[in-house]
Amino acid sequence: MFGICNLAIIPLRAEPNDRSEIVSQVLFGEHFEVLEQLKQWSKIKLQYDQYEGWVDLKQYQKISDSEYKHLNTDAIVLNADLVQYITAPHNLLMPIPLGASLSFLNHPEINTHNFDFEGLKTSGVKPKSNLINIAFTYLNAPYLWGGKTPFGVDCSGLTQMVYKLNGYHLLRDAGQQSTQGEALSFIEESEPGDLAFFDNEEGKIIHVGIIMEDNHIIHASGKVRIDRLDHLGIYNAEINRHTHKLRVIKKII
């Protein structure tokens, strides 16, 4: 079985329960495989990053095996506005966030609601220099565990969505993302758009941010913010101390 998100944003939960932890979000237009079905819940695996979790079965539309395969081969087309509206007959207006997927709108057999979109779209690979421009779109977004939008985002959700909007593929969690790309030995070797990863006392990678010019970093910690980066880690000038311990710098592209 397969499905597609036909609402703005739905929570992806760790367990089939409304009180369960939100591990990620499924944005409008994202499609997935249904791995398991209960009375009110479906365990799904997102096609884009293979991330798994539970969604309320009232919050998505079922699609066929052939429709799922068609979407897999389509070019990724995303909403490029901070927030934009999907329209449909009978005066339906539905806001969708930055990074929502629009590819399925061209498939009448999937787009059964006759959704239409007239906003700004983005598709294809952009120059690496554009990563920071897109990251600024999320500046001051509140930190939200599992979040993937400018209205609430976690550290790896920020990096994944910034890369996705520029045509590059990242996995979902910071630990997963740290397995991608080429490790650099020094901050001085890095360039804007590279990723810096940070670990805890047990050595587990728990945080990621996007390196900027002049030893700065944009990352989600409390909110999406810009701080200093040095060989020890992230230095927050507001509280005059390091907040995250640097583990590795990766050049993804």
mmCIF file of C-alpha atoms in Angstrom:
data_model
loop_
_atom_site.group_PDB
_atom_site.id
_atom_site.type_symbol
_atom_site.label_atom_id
_atom_site.label_comp_id
_atom_site.label_asym_id
_atom_site.label_seq_id
_atom_site.Cartn_x
_atom_site.Cartn_y
_atom_site.Cartn_z
ATOM 1 C CA MET A 1 0.000 0.000 0.000
ATOM 2 C CA PHE A 2 1.069 3.568 -0.654
ATOM 3 C CA GLY A 3 -0.059 7.050 0.273
ATOM 4 C CA ILE A 4 0.472 10.774 -0.198
ATOM 5 C CA CYS A 5 0.040 13.683 2.181
ATOM 6 C CA ASN A 6 -2.844 15.880 1.000
ATOM 7 C CA LEU A 7 -2.840 18.198 4.035
ATOM 8 C CA ALA A 8 -0.411 21.027 4.792
ATOM 9 C CA ILE A 9 1.684 19.255 7.453
ATOM 10 C CA ILE A 10 0.997 16.052 9.363
ATOM 11 C CA PRO A 11 2.924 14.692 12.344
ATOM 12 C CA LEU A 12 5.003 11.538 11.992
ATOM 13 C CA ARG A 13 4.953 9.843 15.378
ATOM 14 C CA ALA A 14 7.150 7.267 17.091
ATOM 15 C CA GLU A 15 4.147 5.174 18.164
ATOM 16 C CA PRO A 16 0.509 4.851 16.976
ATOM 17 C CA ASN A 17 -0.820 7.286 19.558
ATOM 18 C CA ASP A 18 -1.788 10.978 19.486
ATOM 19 C CA ARG A 19 0.335 11.523 22.590
ATOM 20 C CA SER A 20 3.410 9.904 21.094
ATOM 21 C CA GLU A 21 6.581 11.825 20.290
ATOM 22 C CA ILE A 22 6.654 13.571 16.908
ATOM 23 C CA VAL A 23 9.814 12.286 15.216
ATOM 24 C CA SER A 24 9.334 14.223 11.963
ATOM 25 C CA GLN A 25 6.686 15.826 9.782
ATOM 26 C CA VAL A 26 5.172 14.869 6.436
ATOM 27 C CA LEU A 27 4.667 17.932 4.246
ATOM 28 C CA PHE A 28 2.010 18.398 1.593
ATOM 29 C CA GLY A 29 2.727 16.253 -1.472
ATOM 30 C CA GLU A 30 5.237 13.892 0.149
ATOM 31 C CA HIS A 31 4.557 10.254 -0.764
ATOM 32 C CA PHE A 32 5.318 7.098 1.126
ATOM 33 C CA GLU A 33 4.935 3.348 1.495
ATOM 34 C CA VAL A 34 2.492 1.997 4.081
ATOM 35 C CA LEU A 35 4.318 -0.711 6.042
ATOM 36 C CA GLU A 36 1.658 -1.636 8.583
ATOM 37 C CA GLN A 37 -1.961 -0.745 9.220
ATOM 38 C CA LEU A 38 -3.951 -0.602 12.438
ATOM 39 C CA LYS A 39 -7.550 0.545 12.953
ATOM 40 C CA GLN A 40 -6.661 4.248 13.176
ATOM 41 C CA TRP A 41 -2.953 4.375 12.332
ATOM 42 C CA SER A 42 -0.547 3.552 9.523
ATOM 43 C CA LYS A 43 3.169 2.933 9.871
ATOM 44 C CA ILE A 44 4.820 4.558 6.857
ATOM 45 C CA LYS A 45 8.229 4.920 5.219
ATOM 46 C CA LEU A 46 8.782 8.197 3.409
ATOM 47 C CA GLN A 47 10.081 7.759 -0.126
ATOM 48 C CA TYR A 48 12.438 10.757 0.034
ATOM 49 C CA ASP A 49 14.575 9.767 3.024
ATOM 50 C CA GLN A 50 13.248 6.322 4.051
ATOM 51 C CA TYR A 51 12.236 7.743 7.433
ATOM 52 C CA GLU A 52 9.643 5.686 9.314
ATOM 53 C CA GLY A 53 6.884 6.550 11.750
ATOM 54 C CA TRP A 54 3.159 6.463 12.394
ATOM 55 C CA VAL A 55 0.484 8.716 10.878
ATOM 56 C CA ASP A 56 -3.250 8.973 11.454
ATOM 57 C CA LEU A 57 -4.882 7.171 8.514
ATOM 58 C CA LYS A 58 -7.460 9.999 8.286
ATOM 59 C CA GLN A 59 -4.626 12.364 7.349
ATOM 60 C CA TYR A 60 -3.495 11.030 3.988
ATOM 61 C CA GLN A 61 -4.741 9.825 0.622
ATOM 62 C CA LYS A 62 -4.122 6.290 -0.626
ATOM 63 C CA ILE A 63 -2.428 5.912 -4.010
ATOM 64 C CA SER A 64 -1.712 2.874 -6.177
ATOM 65 C CA ASP A 65 1.573 1.086 -6.728
ATOM 66 C CA SER A 66 1.856 2.513 -10.260
ATOM 67 C CA GLU A 67 1.085 6.057 -9.053
ATOM 68 C CA TYR A 68 3.781 5.735 -6.376
ATOM 69 C CA LYS A 69 6.303 4.608 -8.998
ATOM 70 C CA HIS A 70 5.376 7.523 -11.281
ATOM 71 C CA LEU A 71 6.024 9.987 -8.460
ATOM 72 C CA ASN A 72 9.400 8.337 -7.782
ATOM 73 C CA THR A 73 10.546 9.131 -11.313
ATOM 74 C CA ASP A 74 9.154 12.673 -11.438
ATOM 75 C CA ALA A 75 11.402 15.681 -10.966
ATOM 76 C CA ILE A 76 11.011 17.129 -7.464
ATOM 77 C CA VAL A 77 9.076 20.407 -7.595
ATOM 78 C CA LEU A 78 8.706 22.358 -4.339
ATOM 79 C CA ASN A 79 6.883 25.395 -3.036
ATOM 80 C CA ALA A 80 9.512 28.170 -2.854
ATOM 81 C CA ASP A 81 7.420 30.681 -0.868
ATOM 82 C CA LEU A 82 7.498 30.878 2.922
ATOM 83 C CA VAL A 83 3.800 30.040 2.847
ATOM 84 C CA GLN A 84 1.540 29.741 -0.187
ATOM 85 C CA TYR A 85 -1.965 28.556 -0.960
ATOM 86 C CA ILE A 86 -3.267 25.490 -2.709
ATOM 87 C CA THR A 87 -6.634 26.197 -4.310
ATOM 88 C CA ALA A 88 -9.396 23.838 -5.377
ATOM 89 C CA PRO A 89 -13.009 24.095 -6.578
ATOM 90 C CA HIS A 90 -15.700 25.388 -4.194
ATOM 91 C CA ASN A 91 -13.423 28.160 -2.901
ATOM 92 C CA LEU A 92 -11.064 25.831 -1.046
ATOM 93 C CA LEU A 93 -7.884 27.510 0.156
ATOM 94 C CA MET A 94 -5.205 25.541 1.997
ATOM 95 C CA PRO A 95 -1.913 27.069 3.168
ATOM 96 C CA ILE A 96 1.174 24.960 2.540
ATOM 97 C CA PRO A 97 4.698 25.607 3.875
ATOM 98 C CA LEU A 98 8.028 26.215 2.211
ATOM 99 C CA GLY A 99 9.333 22.929 0.787
ATOM 100 C CA ALA A 100 5.942 21.290 0.209
ATOM 101 C CA SER A 101 5.967 18.948 -2.808
ATOM 102 C CA LEU A 102 3.982 19.844 -5.921
ATOM 103 C CA SER A 103 4.948 17.125 -8.404
ATOM 104 C CA PHE A 104 1.694 15.179 -8.010
ATOM 105 C CA LEU A 105 -0.466 18.104 -9.135
ATOM 106 C CA ASN A 106 0.268 17.098 -12.738
ATOM 107 C CA HIS A 107 -1.181 13.612 -12.187
ATOM 108 C CA PRO A 108 -5.012 13.770 -12.498
ATOM 109 C CA GLU A 109 -5.347 10.210 -11.190
ATOM 110 C CA ILE A 110 -3.666 11.312 -7.916
ATOM 111 C CA ASN A 111 -4.833 14.936 -7.828
ATOM 112 C CA THR A 112 -8.458 13.924 -7.424
ATOM 113 C CA HIS A 113 -9.317 17.114 -5.519
ATOM 114 C CA ASN A 114 -8.242 19.233 -8.513
ATOM 115 C CA PHE A 115 -5.693 21.104 -6.415
ATOM 116 C CA ASP A 116 -4.045 24.032 -8.177
ATOM 117 C CA PHE A 117 -0.947 26.067 -7.314
ATOM 118 C CA GLU A 118 0.045 29.455 -8.727
ATOM 119 C CA GLY A 119 2.877 30.416 -6.388
ATOM 120 C CA LEU A 120 6.647 30.341 -6.728
ATOM 121 C CA LYS A 121 8.140 26.930 -7.476
ATOM 122 C CA THR A 122 11.679 25.597 -7.317
ATOM 123 C CA SER A 123 13.170 22.540 -8.987
ATOM 124 C CA GLY A 124 16.569 21.202 -9.964
ATOM 125 C CA VAL A 125 20.072 21.727 -8.608
ATOM 126 C CA LYS A 126 21.105 25.245 -7.542
ATOM 127 C CA PRO A 127 24.632 26.596 -6.972
ATOM 128 C CA LYS A 128 26.120 25.730 -3.586
ATOM 129 C CA SER A 129 26.264 29.474 -2.838
ATOM 130 C CA ASN A 130 22.450 29.511 -2.733
ATOM 131 C CA LEU A 131 22.317 27.268 0.360
ATOM 132 C CA ILE A 132 22.922 30.171 2.756
ATOM 133 C CA ASN A 133 20.306 32.335 1.022
ATOM 134 C CA ILE A 134 17.674 29.640 1.589
ATOM 135 C CA ALA A 135 18.862 29.049 5.169
ATOM 136 C CA PHE A 136 18.155 32.732 5.924
ATOM 137 C CA THR A 137 14.501 32.049 5.052
ATOM 138 C CA TYR A 138 14.300 29.974 8.236
ATOM 139 C CA LEU A 139 16.040 32.560 10.457
ATOM 140 C CA ASN A 140 14.261 32.966 13.826
ATOM 141 C CA ALA A 141 12.022 29.949 13.207
ATOM 142 C CA PRO A 142 11.315 28.394 16.618
ATOM 143 C CA TYR A 143 13.034 25.125 17.460
ATOM 144 C CA LEU A 144 10.601 22.212 17.252
ATOM 145 C CA TRP A 145 11.669 18.603 17.743
ATOM 146 C CA GLY A 146 10.743 16.794 14.518
ATOM 147 C CA GLY A 147 9.901 20.043 12.708
ATOM 148 C CA LYS A 148 10.611 20.715 9.024
ATOM 149 C CA THR A 149 9.046 24.150 8.385
ATOM 150 C CA PRO A 150 9.734 27.851 9.059
ATOM 151 C CA PHE A 151 7.017 27.652 11.743
ATOM 152 C CA GLY A 152 9.003 25.094 13.723
ATOM 153 C CA VAL A 153 12.146 23.194 12.781
ATOM 154 C CA ASP A 154 14.827 21.046 14.390
ATOM 155 C CA CYS A 155 18.532 21.178 13.572
ATOM 156 C CA SER A 156 18.574 18.375 11.007
ATOM 157 C CA GLY A 157 15.184 19.376 9.617
ATOM 158 C CA LEU A 158 16.732 22.752 8.807
ATOM 159 C CA THR A 159 19.742 21.277 7.031
ATOM 160 C CA GLN A 160 17.679 18.672 5.163
ATOM 161 C CA MET A 161 15.107 21.211 3.903
ATOM 162 C CA VAL A 162 17.735 23.823 2.929
ATOM 163 C CA TYR A 163 19.582 21.201 0.901
ATOM 164 C CA LYS A 164 16.340 19.801 -0.574
ATOM 165 C CA LEU A 165 15.207 23.253 -1.750
ATOM 166 C CA ASN A 166 18.505 23.529 -3.596
ATOM 167 C CA GLY A 167 18.258 20.113 -5.223
ATOM 168 C CA TYR A 168 20.563 18.130 -2.901
ATOM 169 C CA HIS A 169 19.630 15.038 -0.908
ATOM 170 C CA LEU A 170 20.239 14.705 2.835
ATOM 171 C CA LEU A 171 18.989 12.058 5.235
ATOM 172 C CA ARG A 172 16.731 13.119 8.121
ATOM 173 C CA ASP A 173 18.647 12.946 11.417
ATOM 174 C CA ALA A 174 21.950 14.606 12.315
ATOM 175 C CA GLY A 175 23.574 11.225 12.958
ATOM 176 C CA GLN A 176 22.427 9.961 9.559
ATOM 177 C CA GLN A 177 23.568 13.128 7.788
ATOM 178 C CA SER A 178 27.019 12.793 9.378
ATOM 179 C CA THR A 179 27.551 9.580 7.385
ATOM 180 C CA GLN A 180 27.264 11.521 4.103
ATOM 181 C CA GLY A 181 29.929 13.511 2.280
ATOM 182 C CA GLU A 182 33.666 13.975 2.805
ATOM 183 C CA ALA A 183 35.214 14.799 6.179
ATOM 184 C CA LEU A 184 37.411 17.902 6.406
ATOM 185 C CA SER A 185 40.339 18.209 8.807
ATOM 186 C CA PHE A 186 40.039 21.902 9.652
ATOM 187 C CA ILE A 187 37.415 24.649 9.694
ATOM 188 C CA GLU A 188 39.745 26.594 7.410
ATOM 189 C CA GLU A 189 39.150 23.987 4.673
ATOM 190 C CA SER A 190 35.397 24.499 4.770
ATOM 191 C CA GLU A 191 33.284 26.797 2.647
ATOM 192 C CA PRO A 192 29.779 28.231 3.079
ATOM 193 C CA GLY A 193 27.203 25.457 2.792
ATOM 194 C CA ASP A 194 29.320 22.718 4.373
ATOM 195 C CA LEU A 195 27.876 21.019 7.452
ATOM 196 C CA ALA A 196 29.327 20.994 10.971
ATOM 197 C CA PHE A 197 28.331 18.188 13.356
ATOM 198 C CA PHE A 198 28.465 18.230 17.151
ATOM 199 C CA ASP A 199 28.420 15.435 19.727
ATOM 200 C CA ASN A 200 27.570 14.917 23.390
ATOM 201 C CA GLU A 201 29.720 13.538 26.182
ATOM 202 C CA GLU A 202 29.024 9.980 25.045
ATOM 203 C CA GLY A 203 30.303 10.804 21.552
ATOM 204 C CA LYS A 204 26.869 10.608 19.927
ATOM 205 C CA ILE A 205 26.220 13.208 17.214
ATOM 206 C CA ILE A 206 23.268 15.273 18.379
ATOM 207 C CA HIS A 207 23.454 18.549 16.428
ATOM 208 C CA VAL A 208 24.197 19.936 12.966
ATOM 209 C CA GLY A 209 24.460 23.381 11.406
ATOM 210 C CA ILE A 210 25.372 25.043 8.116
ATOM 211 C CA ILE A 211 28.738 26.799 7.930
ATOM 212 C CA MET A 212 28.732 30.439 6.763
ATOM 213 C CA GLU A 213 31.503 32.867 5.863
ATOM 214 C CA ASP A 214 33.895 34.322 8.474
ATOM 215 C CA ASN A 215 33.562 31.446 10.954
ATOM 216 C CA HIS A 216 29.831 31.761 11.525
ATOM 217 C CA ILE A 217 27.192 29.030 11.557
ATOM 218 C CA ILE A 218 23.417 29.033 11.114
ATOM 219 C CA HIS A 219 21.663 26.360 13.157
ATOM 220 C CA ALA A 220 18.480 25.579 15.095
ATOM 221 C CA SER A 221 18.959 25.893 18.853
ATOM 222 C CA GLY A 222 16.009 27.489 20.618
ATOM 223 C CA LYS A 223 15.416 29.163 17.292
ATOM 224 C CA VAL A 224 17.243 29.283 13.977
ATOM 225 C CA ARG A 225 20.145 31.584 14.815
ATOM 226 C CA ILE A 226 23.633 32.615 13.737
ATOM 227 C CA ASP A 227 26.571 32.037 16.081
ATOM 228 C CA ARG A 228 30.367 31.870 15.935
ATOM 229 C CA LEU A 229 32.137 28.626 15.031
ATOM 230 C CA ASP A 230 35.644 27.750 16.191
ATOM 231 C CA HIS A 231 37.733 24.598 16.635
ATOM 232 C CA LEU A 232 35.966 23.851 19.936
ATOM 233 C CA GLY A 233 32.449 24.246 18.631
ATOM 234 C CA ILE A 234 29.626 26.815 18.605
ATOM 235 C CA TYR A 235 30.247 29.959 20.648
ATOM 236 C CA ASN A 236 27.170 31.931 21.703
ATOM 237 C CA ALA A 237 28.212 35.564 22.266
ATOM 238 C CA GLU A 238 24.946 36.363 24.092
ATOM 239 C CA ILE A 239 25.783 34.032 26.966
ATOM 240 C CA ASN A 240 29.579 34.106 26.483
ATOM 241 C CA ARG A 241 30.156 30.362 26.293
ATOM 242 C CA HIS A 242 30.358 27.400 23.977
ATOM 243 C CA THR A 243 27.046 25.581 23.588
ATOM 244 C CA HIS A 244 27.986 22.670 21.274
ATOM 245 C CA LYS A 245 31.173 20.602 20.941
ATOM 246 C CA LEU A 246 32.506 20.205 17.396
ATOM 247 C CA ARG A 247 32.912 16.627 16.169
ATOM 248 C CA VAL A 248 33.368 16.753 12.395
ATOM 249 C CA ILE A 249 32.907 18.985 9.348
ATOM 250 C CA LYS A 250 31.515 17.394 6.196
ATOM 251 C CA LYS A 251 31.568 18.626 2.601
ATOM 252 C CA ILE A 252 28.416 17.195 1.085
ATOM 253 C CA ILE A 253 28.697 18.910 -2.309
#
